[in-house]
Coordinates of C-alpha atoms and ligand atoms in Angstrom, one line a residue:
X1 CA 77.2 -113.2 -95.9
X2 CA 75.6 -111.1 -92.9
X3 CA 76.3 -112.7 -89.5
X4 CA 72.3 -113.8 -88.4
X5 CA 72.9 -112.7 -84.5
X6 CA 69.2 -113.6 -84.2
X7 CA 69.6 -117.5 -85.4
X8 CA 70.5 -118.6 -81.7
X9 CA 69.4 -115.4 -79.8
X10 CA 66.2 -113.8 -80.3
X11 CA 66.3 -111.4 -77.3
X12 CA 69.7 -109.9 -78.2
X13 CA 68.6 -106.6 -78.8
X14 CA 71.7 -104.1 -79.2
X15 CA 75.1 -105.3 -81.0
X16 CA 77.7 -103.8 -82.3
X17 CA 78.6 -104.8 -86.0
X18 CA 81.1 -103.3 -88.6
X19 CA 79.5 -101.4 -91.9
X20 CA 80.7 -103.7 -95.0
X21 CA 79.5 -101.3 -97.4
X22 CA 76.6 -98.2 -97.9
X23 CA 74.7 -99.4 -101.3
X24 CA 72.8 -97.0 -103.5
X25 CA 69.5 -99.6 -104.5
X26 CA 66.3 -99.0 -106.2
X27 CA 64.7 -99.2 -102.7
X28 CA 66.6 -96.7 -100.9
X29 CA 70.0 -96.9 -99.3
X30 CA 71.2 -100.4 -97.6
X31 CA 73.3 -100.9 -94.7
X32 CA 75.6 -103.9 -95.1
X33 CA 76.7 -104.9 -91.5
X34 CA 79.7 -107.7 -91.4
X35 CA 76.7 -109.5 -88.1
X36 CA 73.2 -108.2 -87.7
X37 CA 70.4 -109.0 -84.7
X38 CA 68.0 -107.5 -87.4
X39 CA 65.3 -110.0 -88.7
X40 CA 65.0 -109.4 -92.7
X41 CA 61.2 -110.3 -93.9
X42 CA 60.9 -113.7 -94.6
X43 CA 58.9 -116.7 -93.7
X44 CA 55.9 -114.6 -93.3
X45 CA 57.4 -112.9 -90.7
X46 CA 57.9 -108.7 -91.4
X47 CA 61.1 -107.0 -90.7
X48 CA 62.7 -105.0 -87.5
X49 CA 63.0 -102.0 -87.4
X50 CA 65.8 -100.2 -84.9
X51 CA 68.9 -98.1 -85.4
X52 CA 72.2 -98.1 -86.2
X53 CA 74.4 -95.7 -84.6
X54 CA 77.2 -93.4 -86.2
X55 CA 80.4 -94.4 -83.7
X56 CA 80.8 -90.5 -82.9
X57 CA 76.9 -89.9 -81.9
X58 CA 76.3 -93.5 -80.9
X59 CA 72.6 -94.6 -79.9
X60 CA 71.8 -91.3 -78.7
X61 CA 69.5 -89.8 -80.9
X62 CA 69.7 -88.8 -83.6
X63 CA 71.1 -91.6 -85.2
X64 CA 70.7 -93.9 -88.3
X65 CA 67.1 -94.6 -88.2
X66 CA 66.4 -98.8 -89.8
X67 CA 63.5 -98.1 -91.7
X68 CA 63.1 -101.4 -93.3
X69 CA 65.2 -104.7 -93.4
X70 CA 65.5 -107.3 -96.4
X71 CA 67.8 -110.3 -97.4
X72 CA 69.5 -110.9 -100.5
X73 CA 69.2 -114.6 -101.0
X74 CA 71.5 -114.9 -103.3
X75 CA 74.6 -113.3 -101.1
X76 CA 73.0 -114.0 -97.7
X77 CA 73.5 -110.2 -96.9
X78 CA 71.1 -108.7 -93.9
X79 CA 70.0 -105.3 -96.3
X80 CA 69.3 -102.5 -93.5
X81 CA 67.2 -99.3 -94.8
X82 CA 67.9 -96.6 -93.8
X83 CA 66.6 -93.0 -94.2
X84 CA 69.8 -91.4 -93.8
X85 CA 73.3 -93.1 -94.2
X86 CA 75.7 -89.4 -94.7
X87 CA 76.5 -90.2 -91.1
X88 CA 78.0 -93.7 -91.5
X89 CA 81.1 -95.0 -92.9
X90 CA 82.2 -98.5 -94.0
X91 CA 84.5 -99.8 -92.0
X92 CA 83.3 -98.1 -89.2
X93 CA 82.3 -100.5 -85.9
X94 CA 78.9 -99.1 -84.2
X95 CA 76.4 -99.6 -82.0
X96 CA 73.2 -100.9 -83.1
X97 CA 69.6 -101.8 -81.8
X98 CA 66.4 -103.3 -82.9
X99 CA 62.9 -102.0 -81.8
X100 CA 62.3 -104.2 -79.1
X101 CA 58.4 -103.4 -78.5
X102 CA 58.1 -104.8 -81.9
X103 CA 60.9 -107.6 -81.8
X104 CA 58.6 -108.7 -78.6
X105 CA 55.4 -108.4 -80.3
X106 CA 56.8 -110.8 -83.6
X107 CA 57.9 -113.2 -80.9
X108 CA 54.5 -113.5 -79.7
X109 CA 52.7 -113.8 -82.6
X110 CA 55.1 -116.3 -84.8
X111 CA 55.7 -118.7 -81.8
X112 CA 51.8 -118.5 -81.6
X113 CA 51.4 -119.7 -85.1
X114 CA 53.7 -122.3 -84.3
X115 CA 51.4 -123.6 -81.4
X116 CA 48.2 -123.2 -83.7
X117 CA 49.5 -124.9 -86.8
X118 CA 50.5 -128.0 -84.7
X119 CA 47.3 -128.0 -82.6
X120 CA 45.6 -127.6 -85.8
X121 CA 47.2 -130.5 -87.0
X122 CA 47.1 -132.8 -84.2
X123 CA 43.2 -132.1 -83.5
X124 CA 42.1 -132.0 -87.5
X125 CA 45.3 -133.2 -89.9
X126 CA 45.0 -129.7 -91.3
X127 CA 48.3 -129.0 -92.4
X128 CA 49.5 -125.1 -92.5
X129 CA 50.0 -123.9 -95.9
X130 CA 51.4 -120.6 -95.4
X131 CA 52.1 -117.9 -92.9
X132 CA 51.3 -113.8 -93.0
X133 CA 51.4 -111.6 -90.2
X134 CA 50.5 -108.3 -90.3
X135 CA 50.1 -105.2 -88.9
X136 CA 47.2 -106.2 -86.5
X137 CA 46.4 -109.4 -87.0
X138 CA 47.9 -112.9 -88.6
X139 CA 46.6 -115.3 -91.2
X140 CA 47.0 -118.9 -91.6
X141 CA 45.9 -120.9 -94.3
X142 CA 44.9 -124.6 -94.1
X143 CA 44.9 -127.3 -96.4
X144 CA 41.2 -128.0 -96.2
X145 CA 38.1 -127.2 -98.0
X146 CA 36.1 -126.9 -94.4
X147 CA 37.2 -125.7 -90.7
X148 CA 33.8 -126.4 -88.2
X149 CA 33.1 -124.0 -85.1
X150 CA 33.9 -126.9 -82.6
X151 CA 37.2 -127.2 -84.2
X152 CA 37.7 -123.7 -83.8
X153 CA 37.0 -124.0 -80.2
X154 CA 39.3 -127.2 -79.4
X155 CA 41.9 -126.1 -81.3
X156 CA 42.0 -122.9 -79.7
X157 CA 42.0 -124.6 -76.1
X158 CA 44.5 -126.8 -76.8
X159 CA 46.5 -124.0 -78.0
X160 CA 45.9 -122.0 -74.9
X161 CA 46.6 -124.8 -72.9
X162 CA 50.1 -125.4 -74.2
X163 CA 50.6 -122.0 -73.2
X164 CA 50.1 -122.3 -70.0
X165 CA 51.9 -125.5 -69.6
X166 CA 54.6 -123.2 -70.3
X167 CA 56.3 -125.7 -72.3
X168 CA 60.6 -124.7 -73.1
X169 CA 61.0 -123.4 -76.8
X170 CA 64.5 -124.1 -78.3
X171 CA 65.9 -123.8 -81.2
X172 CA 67.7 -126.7 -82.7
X173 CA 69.7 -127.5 -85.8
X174 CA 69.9 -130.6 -88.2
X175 CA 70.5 -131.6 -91.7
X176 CA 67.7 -132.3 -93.8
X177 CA 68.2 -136.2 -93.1
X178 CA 68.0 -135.6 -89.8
X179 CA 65.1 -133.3 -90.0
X180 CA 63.2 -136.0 -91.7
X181 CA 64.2 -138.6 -88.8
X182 CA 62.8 -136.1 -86.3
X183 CA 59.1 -136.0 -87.1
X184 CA 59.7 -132.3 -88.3
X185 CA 55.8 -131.3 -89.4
X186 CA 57.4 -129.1 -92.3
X187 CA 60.6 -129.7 -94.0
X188 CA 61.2 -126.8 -96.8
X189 CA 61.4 -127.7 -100.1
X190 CA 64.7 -126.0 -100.8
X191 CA 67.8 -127.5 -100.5
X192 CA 70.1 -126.4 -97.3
X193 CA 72.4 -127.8 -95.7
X194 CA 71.4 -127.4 -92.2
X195 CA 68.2 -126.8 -90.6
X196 CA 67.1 -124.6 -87.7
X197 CA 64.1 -126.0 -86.2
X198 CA 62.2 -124.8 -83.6
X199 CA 61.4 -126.8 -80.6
X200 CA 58.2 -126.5 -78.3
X201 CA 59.3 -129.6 -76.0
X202 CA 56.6 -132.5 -76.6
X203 CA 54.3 -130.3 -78.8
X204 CA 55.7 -129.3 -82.3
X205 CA 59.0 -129.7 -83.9
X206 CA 59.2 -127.2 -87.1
X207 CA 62.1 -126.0 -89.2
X208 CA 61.7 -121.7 -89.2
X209 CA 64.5 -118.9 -89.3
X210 CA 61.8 -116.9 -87.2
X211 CA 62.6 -115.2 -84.0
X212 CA 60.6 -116.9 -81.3
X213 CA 59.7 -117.1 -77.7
X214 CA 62.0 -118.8 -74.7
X215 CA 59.0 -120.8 -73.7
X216 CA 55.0 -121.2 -74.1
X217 CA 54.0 -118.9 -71.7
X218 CA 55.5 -116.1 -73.5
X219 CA 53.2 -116.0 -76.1
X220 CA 50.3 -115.1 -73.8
X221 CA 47.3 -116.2 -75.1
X222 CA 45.7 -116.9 -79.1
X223 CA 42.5 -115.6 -80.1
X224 CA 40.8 -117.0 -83.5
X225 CA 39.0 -114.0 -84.7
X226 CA 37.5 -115.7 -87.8
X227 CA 37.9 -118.1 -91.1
X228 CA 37.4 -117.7 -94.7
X229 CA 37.6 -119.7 -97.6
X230 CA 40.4 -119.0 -99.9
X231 CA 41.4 -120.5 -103.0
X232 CA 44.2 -122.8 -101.7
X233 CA 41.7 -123.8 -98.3
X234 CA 40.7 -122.2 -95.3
X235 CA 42.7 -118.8 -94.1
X236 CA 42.4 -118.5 -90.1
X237 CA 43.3 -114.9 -88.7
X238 CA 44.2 -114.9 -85.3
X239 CA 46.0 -112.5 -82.7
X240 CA 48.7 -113.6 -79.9
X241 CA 49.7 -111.9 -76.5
X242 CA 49.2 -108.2 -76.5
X243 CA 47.6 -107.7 -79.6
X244 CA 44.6 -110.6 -78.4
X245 CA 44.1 -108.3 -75.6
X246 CA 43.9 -105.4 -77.5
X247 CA 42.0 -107.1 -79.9
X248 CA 39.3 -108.6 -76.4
X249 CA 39.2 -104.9 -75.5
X250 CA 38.2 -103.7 -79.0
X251 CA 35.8 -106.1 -79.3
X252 CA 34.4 -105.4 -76.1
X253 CA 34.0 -101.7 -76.0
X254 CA 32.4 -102.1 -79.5
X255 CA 29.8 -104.4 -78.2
X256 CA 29.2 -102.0 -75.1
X257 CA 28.7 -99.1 -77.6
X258 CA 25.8 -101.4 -79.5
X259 CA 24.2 -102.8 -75.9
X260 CA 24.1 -98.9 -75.2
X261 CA 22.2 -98.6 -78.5
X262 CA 19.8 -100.9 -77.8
X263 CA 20.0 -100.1 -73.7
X264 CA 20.4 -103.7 -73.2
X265 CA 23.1 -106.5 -72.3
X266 CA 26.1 -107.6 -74.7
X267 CA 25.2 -111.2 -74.6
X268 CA 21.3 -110.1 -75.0
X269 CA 22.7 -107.9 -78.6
X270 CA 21.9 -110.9 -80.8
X271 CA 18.3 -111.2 -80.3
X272 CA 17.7 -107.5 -79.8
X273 CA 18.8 -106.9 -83.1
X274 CA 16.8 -109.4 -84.8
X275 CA 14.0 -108.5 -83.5
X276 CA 14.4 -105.1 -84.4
X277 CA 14.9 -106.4 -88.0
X278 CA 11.8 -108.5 -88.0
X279 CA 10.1 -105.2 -86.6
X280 CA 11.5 -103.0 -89.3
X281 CA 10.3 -105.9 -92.1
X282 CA 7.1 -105.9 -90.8
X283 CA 7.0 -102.1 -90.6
X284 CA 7.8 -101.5 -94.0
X285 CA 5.5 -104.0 -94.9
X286 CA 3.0 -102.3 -93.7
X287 CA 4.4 -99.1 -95.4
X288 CA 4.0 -100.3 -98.6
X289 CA 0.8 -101.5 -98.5
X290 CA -0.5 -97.9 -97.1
X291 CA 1.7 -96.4 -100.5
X292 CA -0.3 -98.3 -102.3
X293 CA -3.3 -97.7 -101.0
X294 CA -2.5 -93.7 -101.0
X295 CA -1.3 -94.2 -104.8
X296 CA -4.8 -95.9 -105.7
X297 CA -6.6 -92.8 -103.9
X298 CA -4.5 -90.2 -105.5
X299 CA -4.6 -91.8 -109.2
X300 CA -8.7 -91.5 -108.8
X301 CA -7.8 -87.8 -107.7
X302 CA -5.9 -86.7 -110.1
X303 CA -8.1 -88.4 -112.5
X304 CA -10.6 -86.0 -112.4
X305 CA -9.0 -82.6 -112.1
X306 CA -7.0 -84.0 -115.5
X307 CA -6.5 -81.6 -118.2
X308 CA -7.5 -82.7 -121.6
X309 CA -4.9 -82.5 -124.7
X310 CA -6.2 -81.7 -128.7
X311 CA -5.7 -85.6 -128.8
X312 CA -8.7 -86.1 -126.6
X313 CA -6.3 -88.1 -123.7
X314 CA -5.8 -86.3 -120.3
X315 CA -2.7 -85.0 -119.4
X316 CA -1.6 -85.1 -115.4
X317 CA 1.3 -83.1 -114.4
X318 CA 2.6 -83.6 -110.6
X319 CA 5.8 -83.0 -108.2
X320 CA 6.4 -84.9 -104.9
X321 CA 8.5 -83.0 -102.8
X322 CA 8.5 -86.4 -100.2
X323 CA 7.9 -89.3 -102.5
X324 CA 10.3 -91.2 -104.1
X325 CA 10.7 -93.1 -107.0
X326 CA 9.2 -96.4 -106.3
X327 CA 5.6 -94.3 -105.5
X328 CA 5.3 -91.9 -108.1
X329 CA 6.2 -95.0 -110.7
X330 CA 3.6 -97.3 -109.1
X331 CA 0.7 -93.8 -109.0
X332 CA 1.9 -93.6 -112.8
X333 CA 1.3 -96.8 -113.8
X334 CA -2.1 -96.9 -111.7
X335 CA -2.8 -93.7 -113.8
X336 CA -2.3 -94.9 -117.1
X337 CA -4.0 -98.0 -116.6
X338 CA -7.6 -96.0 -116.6
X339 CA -7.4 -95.6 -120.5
X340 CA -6.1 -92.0 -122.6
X341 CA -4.2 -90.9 -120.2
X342 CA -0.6 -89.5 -119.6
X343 CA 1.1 -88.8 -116.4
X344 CA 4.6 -87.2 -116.1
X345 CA 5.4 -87.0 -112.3
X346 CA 8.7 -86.1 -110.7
X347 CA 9.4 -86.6 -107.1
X348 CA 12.3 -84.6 -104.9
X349 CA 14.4 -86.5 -102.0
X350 CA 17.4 -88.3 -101.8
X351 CA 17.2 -88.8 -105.0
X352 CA 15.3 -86.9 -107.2
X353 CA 14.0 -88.6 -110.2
X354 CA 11.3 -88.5 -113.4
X355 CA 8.7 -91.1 -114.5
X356 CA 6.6 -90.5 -117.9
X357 CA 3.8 -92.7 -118.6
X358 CA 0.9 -93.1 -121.1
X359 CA -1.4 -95.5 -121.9
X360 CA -0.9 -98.0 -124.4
X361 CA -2.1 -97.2 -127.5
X362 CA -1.8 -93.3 -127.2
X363 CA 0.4 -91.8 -130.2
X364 CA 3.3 -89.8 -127.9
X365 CA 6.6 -91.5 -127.4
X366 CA 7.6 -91.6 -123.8
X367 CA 11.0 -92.9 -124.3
X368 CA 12.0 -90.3 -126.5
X369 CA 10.4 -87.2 -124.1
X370 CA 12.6 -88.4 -121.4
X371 CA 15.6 -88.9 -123.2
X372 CA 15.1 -85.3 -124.6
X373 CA 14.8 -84.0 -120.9
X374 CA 17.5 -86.2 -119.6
X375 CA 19.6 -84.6 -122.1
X376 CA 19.1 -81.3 -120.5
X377 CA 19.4 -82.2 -117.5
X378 CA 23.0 -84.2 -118.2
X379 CA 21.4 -87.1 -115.8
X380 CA 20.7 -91.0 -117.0
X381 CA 17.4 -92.9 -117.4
X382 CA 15.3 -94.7 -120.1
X383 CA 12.3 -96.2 -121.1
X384 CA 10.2 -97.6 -124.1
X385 CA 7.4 -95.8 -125.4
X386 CA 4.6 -96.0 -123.0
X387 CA 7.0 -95.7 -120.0
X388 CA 10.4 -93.9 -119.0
X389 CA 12.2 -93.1 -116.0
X390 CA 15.1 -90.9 -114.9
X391 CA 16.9 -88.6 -112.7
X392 CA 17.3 -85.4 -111.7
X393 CA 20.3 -83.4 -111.0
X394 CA 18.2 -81.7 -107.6
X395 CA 14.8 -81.7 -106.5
X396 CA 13.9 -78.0 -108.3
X397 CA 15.1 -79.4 -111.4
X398 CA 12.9 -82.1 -111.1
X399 CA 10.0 -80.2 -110.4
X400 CA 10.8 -77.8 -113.7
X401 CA 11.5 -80.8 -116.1
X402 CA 7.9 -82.0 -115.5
X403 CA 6.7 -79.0 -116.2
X404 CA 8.7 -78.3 -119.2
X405 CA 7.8 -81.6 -120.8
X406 CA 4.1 -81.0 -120.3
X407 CA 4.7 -78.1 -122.0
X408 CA 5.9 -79.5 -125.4
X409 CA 3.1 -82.3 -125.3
X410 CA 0.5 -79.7 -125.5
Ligands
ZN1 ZN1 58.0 -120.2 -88.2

């Protein structure tokens, strides 16, 4: 069982520790270490990482890089990964340090979920279901089916507020009974005999193994970024400290970039762009009843210059180099609505595309003259009888297959 040098002091940051033992694991290779300041993932809370360093080289670099840290439950052994172990021995004594950028940033953000579960559950009675951090932000999820936008707001105040009342944060430990004597808000389900619990004087009372803050004001702010529904309540993500600033910075430049876009305020980027919507709604509105209107003229159009088949219907044969799909369907179906007659129009663009059409009652099979094409082309599309659509590979081959099926009608 590994020595847990972070239980009563998270902010220890180098130790020195003996190896136990170098084991050969599915994973990689694990460092035993007779104590470890290292934090194995657990509790939602991910890993240090650091370095252990060979007694000869010590923490100069290079030394035994921690790559990724786990606990055996079963032993109670701290596993440390490492990339390299050919410089360690067991037995050996050495030096060893955690990342403390990171070590400082976990502090932040798990003494932050502490503050936000209780404020959660003295404002709402939503008890916190489960814990994640990760790399940038941190979920919660709450027992509830619902979390409003005024709780959002209070709960983030109060949370704030206990931050800057800068309240102490201890850690504590008591047996189960005791914990339950305490007002602990969550007492784990699994049988130990002693429990840490972590103190935020007046506030919350909560039993954790996490590494925390020395008081409030350490976790420097919380920012609720947003909430979904999940399938065992509401998750809440949420930043603390550095990574809310980071976070307040990202947000900001992003909504400066927009406001540039639309040369106006960030607070003014709401309405903007609604109204631009609305504009481009009406706009294409508009658009579609001109395409209509040009599909009408152009169906009369090509009416009349129609070549005539042995069957006696008229055969009309067109590519759109600028159309798309949507028009030259709508100018077929206005075509073959004027009685014995066939249109096979193909338009280029973005997506280049087919549309046969005859009217009803005329002997060809439209369905089967695309599939025929299609077939050539190695593209996908169908139809029934008096109507078929498809696409094109590119707009020349659009433009040929038109062509080609007109051919083999006549
Ligand atoms: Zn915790």
């Amino acid at each position: 069982m590994t020595e847990r040098l972070y239980y009563t002091d998270p902010f220890l940051q180098s130790f020195e520790a003996r190896v136990l033992e170098i084991r050969s694991l599915p994973a990689g290779t694990a460092v035993v270490l007779d104590r470890s300041a290292f934090y194995p993932t657990s509790g939602g809370q991910p890993f240090d990482t650091g370095w252990i360093g060979c007694p000869r080289v010590g923490l100069e670099r290079p030394n035994v890089r921690v790559i990724n840290v786990e606990e055996d439950e079963s032993t109670g052994e701290v596993l440390h990964y490492v990339e390299d172990a050919s410089k360690l021995n067991s037995g050996e004594v050495c030096e060893c340090a955690i990342d403390a950028e990171r070590r400082a940033d976990h502090r932040q953000q798990h003494s932050g979920q502490h503050v936000l579960s209780a404020a959660f559950e003295q404002l709402c009675n939503f008890a916190t279901v489960s814990f994640h951090m990760g790399d940038e932000s941190c979920t919660i999820d709450l027992a509830t089916n619902a979390v409003t936008p005024a709780q959002i707001v209070a709960v983030e105040k109060l949370s704030n507020q206990v931050i800057y009342e800068d309240r102490p944060v201890t850690i504590r430990f008591a047996t189960p009974d005791e914990a339950r004597t305490m007002g602990v808000r969550k007492i784990p389900a699994a049988e130990r005999e002693k429990l840490r619990l972590i103190d935020i004087e007046n506030f919350d009372l909560n039993a954790c193994g996490g590494t925390h803050v020395r008081s409030t004001g350490q976790i420097g702010s919380i920012l609720i970024r947003k909430t979904e529904k999940v399938r065992q309540g509401v998750r809440v993500e949420f930043v603390c400290g550095m990574r809310a600033v980071a976070t307040a910075r990202r947000d900001f430049t992003t909504l400066t970039d927009a406001a540039a876009v639309f040369s106006t305020h960030i607070y003014e980027l709401p309405q903007q762009a609604r109204k631009l919507l609305d504009e481009v709604k009406a706009a294409q509105k508009i658009q579609s009843k001109l395409l209509e209107e040009v599909a009408e003229l152009q169906a009369a159009q090509f009416l009349q210059s129609a070549t005539a088949l042995p069957s006696g219907a008229r055969l009309l044969v067109h590519y759109f180099a600028d159309r798309d799909l949507a028009f030259i369907k709508m100018l077929a179906q206005k075509i073959v609505r004027a009685g014995q007659s066939i249109a096979l129009l193909s338009c280029g663009g973005s997506q280049p595309s087919l549309v046969f059409a005859q009217s009803q009652g005329l002997p060809h099979d439209m369905g089967a003259l695309m599939k025929q094409t299609l077939q050539a082309l190695g593209t996908r599309g169908g139809g029934n009888k008096d109507l078929a659509q498809g696409g094109a590979p590119d707009a020349e081959r659009a433009e040929r297959a038109v062509m080609e099926a007109a051919a083999s009608l006549a």
